[in-house]
Amino acid sequence: MENVIIVRFGEINLKGKNKRFFEGKLIKHIRFQLKEFIDTEIYQEYSRLYIRSRKEDQGKIIEKVRKVFGIVSLSTAVSIPSDIDAIRKASFELMKERFDKEAFKTFRVTTKRANKKFPIPSMEVSSDVGGFVLKSFNGELSVDVHQPDVTLIVEIRQKTYITCDHFPAYGGLPLETNGSALLLLSGGIDSPVAGWMMGKRGVKVHAVHFHSYPFTSERAQEKILDLARELQNYIGEFMIFNVNLLKIQKAINEECPDEEMTIHSRRFMTRIAEKIAKRYELQALITGDNIGQVASQTMESLQVVSEVASIPIFRPLIAYDKQDIIKVAKEINTYEISIQPFEDCCSVFLPKKPLTRPRLNNIVESEQHLDVEGLVTEAIEDMEIMKLTFNQE
Amino acid sequence: MEIYLDNAATTKPLHNVMKMLEKEAFSGYGNPSSLHRKGLETEKKIKEARRNIAREINGKYNDIYFTSGGTESNNLALIGFFTKNFKSIKPFRCVTLKTEHKSILKSMDHILSKGANVQYVHVDKNGLIDLVNLEMLLKEGVDLLSVSHVNNETGVIQPIEKIGKLFKKYYSAGYFHVDGVQSFCKIPLNVMDAKIDALSISAHKIHGLKGTGVLYLRDKNKVNPLFFGGAQEGEVRPGTENFPGIIGLDAALKELGKSYSSYYKEVADKKRYFMENILETIDHVSVNGIAGESGSPYILNLSFLGVKSEVLLHSLESDGIYVSSGSACNAKKSDRSHVLEAMNLNDHRIDSAIRFSFSPFTTYEELDETVEVLRNHVESLRRIMMR
């Protein structure tokens, strides 16, 4: 008998000829998560992956591997020879173990017989094993085929796998299978979620952060690092480009109407982000924009801002409600960090009454008073680049 | 270049503290509660520290209890007294000031929620206690009075001796707690003369180590412990003693205590020099609290009108100068200083308030440099912020 973890993947199975490529990436990312565990091994059978490990490590491994995009769910299982006596015995032991951890009342058995050489049909295996478990539990359990507390799954292949738990993962596609992009990462709730969502679709994400030190605190930058460390658990190693926007904000403050402050800042951020993206061969920008949330996220504002970029700007949260964004932020552990008070934009520069419907002509005209090219170049020259690697605490 | 003018938040440990640690903490690892010689050796050193601290405040050495710092001492003094006595004293009447440290105010909130009655003495625009108002409250009856010797944000010195005597005149069995965190080893205080029942002290404000504090308690039977365990510290504060912290405090006290009146004068001169320099070179600066005799020489609180204090703080920081906006303990929140609010200062003044706090080791060169840098930042920030 052997303890394994079953790794199930969904969408990759639809990939036809490219499936190998996706599987390769997936295995690479799983292997990375397994680095710290000894005596582990990944093997593949048909369209399934299995992780062999020490039993005591299984909980921790599931917690880590669950964060690898492309995986739909995981289960701990025992693998045994395909023999009905062995199946009965192992089924009971597994159920007993689960029961001792957390008492439950009802169960059912589902059998999948992939190996048609096995002489007993699925239905019969299910009722045989179910009967055996029922008897062995001496009346403590009953069968419920519709809404059982626990489903015991018997999969008869070359060997037989038995499992009675199920850990959902995030689905999506393995990282590095869908290009790369630069995330505009603020200290807020939305942008980390936006980055995570694009990562989930296989996009390799790097981040740019804008601050106004010394008008803002260094703690705002520390907050970005904290957010990045959480994101890293999902999207792997990435770079953070730290750009000081203060000089630009001062220039805007001096030369442009007060109410245009935010929109000009945003245009500058987009220009700078695009330049960085191009320099590092990243193909798109990602923002946490959400339509109508604040003045700079009206349709007009988004249009005036997008206008300065020649590469796509992805806004995965555009139609989300705040509550749904918060739900994801909590799930990925960034929420508590995001709500800390350190602002990355100084309130000195916040206009009293920001424009909600900027007109491109007016904005372009005010911009004539600024040395846009020069300011952008200087900001990029002065930026700080951090590479966030694993094991960095 | 690094100019540290945030000594009211914390101080840099003295060399002699670190040297003492290296020497004693290695060899003195015994647990004072152990019966063998190794434990006794440690116990002796702790007793020595206790004596030195007691001498400093004119208390008895066995009334000195070591804690984890000022916050714990304040909590123990107030909450400990409340839990011991709230059944026998009804109504349980407490008085304090709105300008106190959060560890006092929050402890008061806690005992208020448990049924005590809490009142606040008025302070004037400089943060000084209103003795007439105090007397009025005392006449009505007060069981617990807590006043800090030196305010941590403005440096205002309260007339502790006068307050203590007044309190005991009306009610000799009353319990008088003084938060001495900002004054210990800096400004003389005699617990007997001032009729103090409990005094809080912290080591890291006088160049000792963080995580070490003292509560002087004239009568330990007046308080319950906050937590429970062994018989250490007269059962007022169970738990194995923080030996490195305690000998660190002792070492700092030895060095600073012996010449503190000369330090007082030196620091007072430097503060006056610094302040006059600023007022001369920078316009629209106002002093919060008292600049003269009733102010601690170690703390200076100024408002640079029109400049948001946090922005000025970070601007100074970018030039290696460290100051505080309000109290360092609340710097994490963006709300206004409760101390300055209690003094009824207007919002412009509160939003632009910066605290400079000195040590005996602050130099004139550092102060000159700071004035110069300040002037530049204040000018350029005003250009942006007052637009």
CSV table of N, CA and C in Angstrom, one decimal, chain B residues 197-321:
chain,number,residue,atom,x,y,z
B,197,ASP,N,2.1,56.6,45.0
B,197,ASP,CA,1.9,55.2,45.4
B,197,ASP,C,2.4,54.3,44.3
B,198,ALA,N,2.4,54.7,43.1
B,198,ALA,CA,2.9,53.9,42.0
B,198,ALA,C,3.5,54.8,40.9
B,199,LEU,N,4.7,54.3,40.5
B,199,LEU,CA,5.5,55.1,39.5
B,199,LEU,C,5.9,54.2,38.3
B,200,SER,N,5.6,54.6,37.1
B,200,SER,CA,6.1,53.7,36.0
B,200,SER,C,7.3,54.3,35.3
B,201,ILE,N,8.2,53.3,35.0
B,201,ILE,CA,9.5,53.7,34.4
B,201,ILE,C,9.8,52.8,33.2
B,202,SER,N,10.5,53.3,32.2
B,202,SER,CA,10.9,52.4,31.1
B,202,SER,C,12.4,52.5,30.8
B,203,ALA,N,13.0,51.4,30.5
B,203,ALA,CA,14.5,51.4,30.3
B,203,ALA,C,14.9,52.0,29.0
B,204,HIS,N,14.2,51.8,27.9
B,204,HIS,CA,14.7,52.2,26.6
B,204,HIS,C,14.5,53.7,26.4
B,205,LYS,N,13.9,54.4,27.3
B,205,LYS,CA,13.9,55.9,27.1
B,205,LYS,C,15.1,56.5,27.7
B,206,ILE,N,15.9,55.7,28.4
B,206,ILE,CA,17.1,56.3,29.0
B,206,ILE,C,18.4,55.5,28.6
B,207,HIS,N,18.3,55.1,27.3
B,207,HIS,CA,19.5,54.4,26.7
B,207,HIS,C,19.7,53.0,27.2
B,208,GLY,N,18.7,52.4,27.7
B,208,GLY,CA,18.7,51.0,28.1
B,208,GLY,C,18.1,50.2,27.0
B,209,LEU,N,17.6,49.0,27.3
B,209,LEU,CA,17.0,48.1,26.3
B,209,LEU,C,15.5,48.1,26.3
B,210,LYS,N,14.9,47.9,25.1
B,210,LYS,CA,13.5,47.7,25.0
B,210,LYS,C,13.1,46.5,25.7
B,211,GLY,N,11.8,46.5,26.2
B,211,GLY,CA,11.3,45.3,26.8
B,211,GLY,C,11.6,45.2,28.3
B,212,THR,N,12.0,46.3,28.9
B,212,THR,CA,12.3,46.4,30.3
B,212,THR,C,11.6,47.6,30.9
B,213,GLY,N,10.9,47.4,32.0
B,213,GLY,CA,10.3,48.5,32.7
B,213,GLY,C,10.3,48.3,34.2
B,214,VAL,N,9.8,49.2,34.9
B,214,VAL,CA,9.7,49.1,36.4
B,214,VAL,C,8.4,49.7,36.8
B,215,LEU,N,7.8,49.1,37.8
B,215,LEU,CA,6.7,49.7,38.5
B,215,LEU,C,7.2,49.8,40.0
B,216,TYR,N,7.3,51.1,40.4
B,216,TYR,CA,7.5,51.3,41.9
B,216,TYR,C,6.1,51.2,42.5
B,217,LEU,N,6.0,50.4,43.6
B,217,LEU,CA,4.7,50.3,44.2
B,217,LEU,C,4.9,50.4,45.7
B,218,ARG,N,4.4,51.4,46.3
B,218,ARG,CA,4.6,51.6,47.7
B,218,ARG,C,4.0,50.5,48.6
B,219,ASP,N,2.9,50.0,48.2
B,219,ASP,CA,2.2,48.9,48.9
B,219,ASP,C,1.7,47.9,47.9
B,220,LYS,N,2.4,46.8,47.8
B,220,LYS,CA,2.0,45.8,46.8
B,220,LYS,C,0.7,45.2,47.1
B,221,ASN,N,0.2,45.3,48.3
B,221,ASN,CA,-1.1,44.7,48.6
B,221,ASN,C,-2.2,45.5,48.0
B,222,LYS,N,-1.9,46.6,47.4
B,222,LYS,CA,-3.0,47.4,46.8
B,222,LYS,C,-3.3,47.0,45.4
B,223,VAL,N,-2.5,46.1,44.8
B,223,VAL,CA,-2.8,45.7,43.5
B,223,VAL,C,-2.8,44.2,43.3
B,224,ASN,N,-3.6,43.8,42.4
B,224,ASN,CA,-3.6,42.4,41.9
B,224,ASN,C,-2.7,42.3,40.7
B,225,PRO,N,-2.0,41.1,40.5
B,225,PRO,CA,-1.2,41.0,39.3
B,225,PRO,C,-2.1,40.9,38.1
B,226,LEU,N,-1.5,41.2,36.9
B,226,LEU,CA,-2.2,41.1,35.7
B,226,LEU,C,-2.2,39.6,35.2
B,227,PHE,N,-1.1,38.9,35.5
B,227,PHE,CA,-1.1,37.5,35.2
B,227,PHE,C,-0.4,36.7,36.3
B,228,PHE,N,-0.5,35.4,36.2
B,228,PHE,CA,-0.3,34.5,37.3
B,228,PHE,C,0.8,33.5,37.1
B,229,GLY,N,1.5,33.1,38.1
B,229,GLY,CA,2.6,32.1,37.9
B,229,GLY,C,3.4,32.0,39.1
B,230,GLY,N,4.7,32.0,39.0
B,230,GLY,CA,5.6,31.8,40.1
B,230,GLY,C,5.6,33.0,41.1
B,231,ALA,N,6.6,32.9,42.0
B,231,ALA,CA,6.6,33.9,43.1
B,231,ALA,C,7.6,35.1,42.8
B,232,GLN,N,8.0,35.2,41.5
B,232,GLN,CA,8.9,36.3,41.2
B,232,GLN,C,8.3,37.6,41.4
B,233,GLU,N,9.1,38.6,41.7
B,233,GLU,CA,8.7,40.0,41.9
B,233,GLU,C,7.5,40.1,42.9
B,234,GLY,N,7.7,39.4,44.0
B,234,GLY,CA,6.7,39.5,45.0
B,234,GLY,C,5.3,39.0,44.6
B,235,GLU,N,5.2,38.2,43.5
B,235,GLU,CA,4.0,37.7,42.9
B,235,GLU,C,3.2,38.9,42.3
B,236,VAL,N,3.7,40.1,42.3
B,236,VAL,CA,3.0,41.2,41.6
B,236,VAL,C,3.2,41.0,40.1
B,237,ARG,N,4.3,40.4,39.7
B,237,ARG,CA,4.6,40.2,38.3
B,237,ARG,C,5.4,38.9,38.1
B,238,PRO,N,4.7,37.8,38.1
B,238,PRO,CA,5.3,36.5,37.9
B,238,PRO,C,6.0,36.4,36.6
B,239,GLY,N,6.9,35.4,36.5
B,239,GLY,CA,7.6,35.2,35.2
B,239,GLY,C,9.1,35.4,35.5
B,240,THR,N,9.9,34.6,34.8
B,240,THR,CA,11.4,34.7,35.0
B,240,THR,C,11.8,36.1,34.7
B,241,GLU,N,12.7,36.7,35.5
B,241,GLU,CA,13.1,38.1,35.3
B,241,GLU,C,13.9,38.2,34.0
B,242,ASN,N,13.7,39.4,33.4
B,242,ASN,CA,14.4,39.7,32.1
B,242,ASN,C,15.8,40.2,32.5
B,243,PHE,N,16.7,39.3,32.8
B,243,PHE,CA,18.0,39.7,33.4
B,243,PHE,C,18.8,40.6,32.5
B,244,PRO,N,19.0,40.3,31.2
B,244,PRO,CA,19.7,41.3,30.4
B,244,PRO,C,19.1,42.7,30.4
B,245,GLY,N,17.8,42.8,30.3
B,245,GLY,CA,17.2,44.1,30.3
B,245,GLY,C,17.4,44.8,31.7
B,246,ILE,N,17.4,44.1,32.7
B,246,ILE,CA,17.5,44.7,34.0
B,246,ILE,C,18.9,45.2,34.3
B,247,ILE,N,19.9,44.4,33.9
B,247,ILE,CA,21.3,44.9,34.1
B,247,ILE,C,21.6,46.0,33.1
B,248,GLY,N,20.9,46.0,31.9
B,248,GLY,CA,21.1,47.1,31.0
B,248,GLY,C,20.5,48.4,31.6
B,249,LEU,N,19.4,48.3,32.2
B,249,LEU,CA,18.8,49.5,32.8
B,249,LEU,C,19.7,50.0,34.0
B,250,ASP,N,20.2,49.1,34.7
B,250,ASP,CA,21.1,49.4,35.8
B,250,ASP,C,22.4,50.2,35.3
B,251,ALA,N,22.9,49.6,34.2
B,251,ALA,CA,24.1,50.2,33.6
B,251,ALA,C,23.8,51.6,33.1
B,252,ALA,N,22.6,51.8,32.4
B,252,ALA,CA,22.3,53.1,31.9
B,252,ALA,C,22.1,54.1,33.0
B,253,LEU,N,21.4,53.6,34.1
B,253,LEU,CA,21.2,54.5,35.2
B,253,LEU,C,22.5,54.9,35.9
B,254,LYS,N,23.4,54.0,36.0
B,254,LYS,CA,24.7,54.3,36.6
B,254,LYS,C,25.4,55.5,35.8
B,255,GLU,N,25.3,55.4,34.5
B,255,GLU,CA,26.0,56.4,33.7
B,255,GLU,C,25.3,57.7,33.7
B,256,LEU,N,23.9,57.7,33.5
B,256,LEU,CA,23.2,58.9,33.3
B,256,LEU,C,22.8,59.5,34.7
B,257,GLY,N,22.5,58.7,35.6
B,257,GLY,CA,22.0,59.1,36.9
B,257,GLY,C,23.0,60.0,37.7
B,258,LYS,N,24.2,59.7,37.6
B,258,LYS,CA,25.2,60.4,38.5
B,258,LYS,C,25.4,61.9,38.1
B,259,SER,N,25.1,62.1,36.8
B,259,SER,CA,25.4,63.6,36.4
B,259,SER,C,24.1,64.2,35.8
B,260,TYR,N,23.0,63.8,36.3
B,260,TYR,CA,21.8,64.2,35.5
B,260,TYR,C,21.5,65.7,35.7
B,261,SER,N,21.9,66.3,36.8
B,261,SER,CA,21.6,67.7,36.8
B,261,SER,C,22.4,68.5,35.8
B,262,SER,N,23.7,68.1,35.6
B,262,SER,CA,24.4,68.8,34.6
B,262,SER,C,23.9,68.5,33.2
B,263,TYR,N,23.5,67.2,33.0
B,263,TYR,CA,22.8,66.9,31.7
B,263,TYR,C,21.6,67.8,31.5
B,264,TYR,N,20.8,67.9,32.5
B,264,TYR,CA,19.6,68.7,32.5
B,264,TYR,C,19.9,70.1,31.9
B,265,LYS,N,20.9,70.7,32.5
B,265,LYS,CA,21.3,72.1,32.1
B,265,LYS,C,21.8,72.1,30.7
B,266,GLU,N,22.6,71.2,30.4
B,266,GLU,CA,23.2,71.1,29.0
B,266,GLU,C,22.1,71.0,27.9
B,267,VAL,N,21.2,70.0,28.2
B,267,VAL,CA,20.1,69.8,27.2
B,267,VAL,C,19.2,71.0,27.2
B,268,ALA,N,18.9,71.6,28.3
B,268,ALA,CA,18.1,72.8,28.3
B,268,ALA,C,18.7,73.9,27.4
B,269,ASP,N,20.0,74.1,27.5
B,269,ASP,CA,20.7,75.1,26.7
B,269,ASP,C,20.5,74.7,25.2
B,270,LYS,N,20.8,73.5,24.9
B,270,LYS,CA,20.7,73.1,23.5
B,270,LYS,C,19.3,73.3,23.0
B,271,LYS,N,18.3,72.9,23.8
B,271,LYS,CA,16.9,73.1,23.3
B,271,LYS,C,16.6,74.6,23.1
B,272,ARG,N,17.0,75.4,24.0
B,272,ARG,CA,16.8,76.8,23.8
B,272,ARG,C,17.5,77.4,22.6
B,273,TYR,N,18.7,76.9,22.4
B,273,TYR,CA,19.5,77.3,21.2
B,273,TYR,C,18.8,76.9,19.9
B,274,PHE,N,18.4,75.7,19.9
B,274,PHE,CA,17.7,75.1,18.7
B,274,PHE,C,16.4,75.8,18.4
B,275,MET,N,15.6,76.1,19.5
B,275,MET,CA,14.3,76.7,19.3
B,275,MET,C,14.5,78.1,18.8
B,276,GLU,N,15.4,78.9,19.4
B,276,GLU,CA,15.5,80.3,19.0
B,276,GLU,C,16.0,80.4,17.6
B,277,ASN,N,16.9,79.5,17.3
B,277,ASN,CA,17.4,79.4,15.9
B,277,ASN,C,16.3,79.2,14.9
B,278,ILE,N,15.4,78.3,15.2
B,278,ILE,CA,14.3,78.0,14.3
B,278,ILE,C,13.4,79.1,14.2
B,279,LEU,N,13.0,79.7,15.3
B,279,LEU,CA,12.1,80.8,15.3
B,279,LEU,C,12.6,82.0,14.6
B,280,GLU,N,13.9,82.1,14.6
B,280,GLU,CA,14.6,83.2,13.9
B,280,GLU,C,14.6,83.0,12.4
B,281,THR,N,14.9,81.8,12.0
B,281,THR,CA,15.1,81.5,10.5
B,281,THR,C,13.8,81.1,9.8
B,282,ILE,N,12.9,80.6,10.5
B,282,ILE,CA,11.7,80.1,9.8
B,282,ILE,C,10.4,80.8,10.3
B,283,ASP,N,9.6,81.3,9.3
B,283,ASP,CA,8.4,82.1,9.7
B,283,ASP,C,7.3,81.1,10.1
B,284,HIS,N,6.3,81.7,10.7
B,284,HIS,CA,5.1,80.9,11.0
B,284,HIS,C,5.3,79.6,11.7
B,285,VAL,N,6.1,79.6,12.8
B,285,VAL,CA,6.3,78.5,13.6
B,285,VAL,C,5.7,78.7,15.0
B,286,SER,N,4.9,77.8,15.5
B,286,SER,CA,4.4,78.0,16.8
B,286,SER,C,4.9,76.9,17.8
B,287,VAL,N,5.1,77.3,19.0
B,287,VAL,CA,5.5,76.3,20.0
B,287,VAL,C,4.3,75.7,20.7
B,288,ASN,N,4.3,74.3,20.7
B,288,ASN,CA,3.2,73.7,21.4
B,288,ASN,C,3.6,73.2,22.7
B,289,GLY,N,2.9,73.6,23.8
B,289,GLY,CA,3.3,73.3,25.1
B,289,GLY,C,4.1,74.5,25.6
B,290,ILE,N,5.0,74.2,26.6
B,290,ILE,CA,5.7,75.3,27.2
B,290,ILE,C,7.2,75.2,26.9
B,291,ALA,N,7.7,76.4,26.5
B,291,ALA,CA,9.1,76.4,26.2
B,291,ALA,C,10.0,76.6,27.4
B,292,GLY,N,9.5,77.3,28.4
B,292,GLY,CA,10.4,77.6,29.5
B,292,GLY,C,10.5,76.6,30.6
B,293,GLU,N,10.5,77.0,31.8
B,293,GLU,CA,10.8,76.1,33.0
B,293,GLU,C,9.9,74.9,33.1
B,294,SER,N,8.6,75.1,32.8
B,294,SER,CA,7.6,74.0,33.0
B,294,SER,C,7.6,73.0,31.8
B,295,GLY,N,8.6,73.2,30.9
B,295,GLY,CA,8.7,72.2,29.9
B,295,GLY,C,10.0,71.4,30.0
B,296,SER,N,9.9,70.1,29.6
B,296,SER,CA,11.1,69.3,29.7
B,296,SER,C,12.2,69.7,28.7
B,297,PRO,N,13.4,69.8,29.1
B,297,PRO,CA,14.4,70.2,28.1
B,297,PRO,C,14.6,69.1,27.0
B,298,TYR,N,14.1,68.0,27.2
B,298,TYR,CA,14.3,66.9,26.3
B,298,TYR,C,13.3,66.8,25.2
B,299,ILE,N,12.2,67.6,25.3
B,299,ILE,CA,11.2,67.6,24.2
B,299,ILE,C,10.8,68.9,23.8
B,300,LEU,N,10.7,69.1,22.4
B,300,LEU,CA,10.2,70.4,21.9
B,300,LEU,C,9.2,70.1,20.8
B,301,ASN,N,8.0,70.6,20.9
B,301,ASN,CA,7.0,70.4,19.9
B,301,ASN,C,6.7,71.7,19.2
B,302,LEU,N,6.9,71.7,17.9
B,302,LEU,CA,6.6,72.9,17.1
B,302,LEU,C,5.7,72.6,15.9
B,303,SER,N,4.9,73.6,15.6
B,303,SER,CA,4.1,73.5,14.4
B,303,SER,C,4.6,74.4,13.3
B,304,PHE,N,4.8,73.8,12.1
B,304,PHE,CA,5.3,74.6,10.9
B,304,PHE,C,4.1,74.8,10.1
B,305,LEU,N,3.4,75.9,10.3
B,305,LEU,CA,2.1,76.1,9.7
B,305,LEU,C,2.1,75.9,8.2
B,306,GLY,N,1.1,75.2,7.7
B,306,GLY,CA,1.0,75.0,6.3
B,306,GLY,C,1.7,73.8,5.8
B,307,VAL,N,2.5,73.1,6.6
B,307,VAL,CA,3.2,72.0,6.2
B,307,VAL,C,2.7,70.7,6.9
B,308,LYS,N,2.2,69.8,6.1
B,308,LYS,CA,1.7,68.5,6.7
B,308,LYS,C,2.8,67.8,7.4
B,309,SER,N,2.6,67.5,8.7
B,309,SER,CA,3.8,67.1,9.5
B,309,SER,C,4.4,65.8,9.0
B,310,GLU,N,3.5,64.9,8.5
B,310,GLU,CA,4.1,63.6,8.1
B,310,GLU,C,5.0,63.8,6.9
B,311,VAL,N,4.6,64.7,6.0
B,311,VAL,CA,5.4,64.9,4.8
B,311,VAL,C,6.8,65.6,5.2
B,312,LEU,N,6.7,66.5,6.2
B,312,LEU,CA,8.0,67.1,6.7
B,312,LEU,C,8.8,66.0,7.3
B,313,LEU,N,8.2,65.1,8.1
B,313,LEU,CA,8.9,64.1,8.8
B,313,LEU,C,9.7,63.2,7.8
B,314,HIS,N,9.0,62.8,6.7
B,314,HIS,CA,9.6,61.9,5.7
B,314,HIS,C,10.7,62.7,4.9
B,315,SER,N,10.4,64.0,4.7
B,315,SER,CA,11.4,64.8,4.0
B,315,SER,C,12.7,64.9,4.8
B,316,LEU,N,12.6,65.1,6.1
B,316,LEU,CA,13.7,65.2,7.0
B,316,LEU,C,14.4,63.8,7.0
B,317,GLU,N,13.6,62.8,7.1
B,317,GLU,CA,14.1,61.4,7.1
B,317,GLU,C,15.0,61.1,5.8
B,318,SER,N,14.5,61.7,4.7
B,318,SER,CA,15.3,61.5,3.5
B,318,SER,C,16.7,62.1,3.6
B,319,ASP,N,16.8,63.1,4.5
B,319,ASP,CA,18.1,63.6,4.8
B,319,ASP,C,18.8,63.1,6.0
B,320,GLY,N,18.3,62.0,6.5
B,320,GLY,CA,18.9,61.3,7.7
B,320,GLY,C,18.5,61.9,9.0
B,321,ILE,N,17.5,62.8,9.0
B,321,ILE,CA,17.1,63.4,10.3
B,321,ILE,C,15.8,62.7,10.8
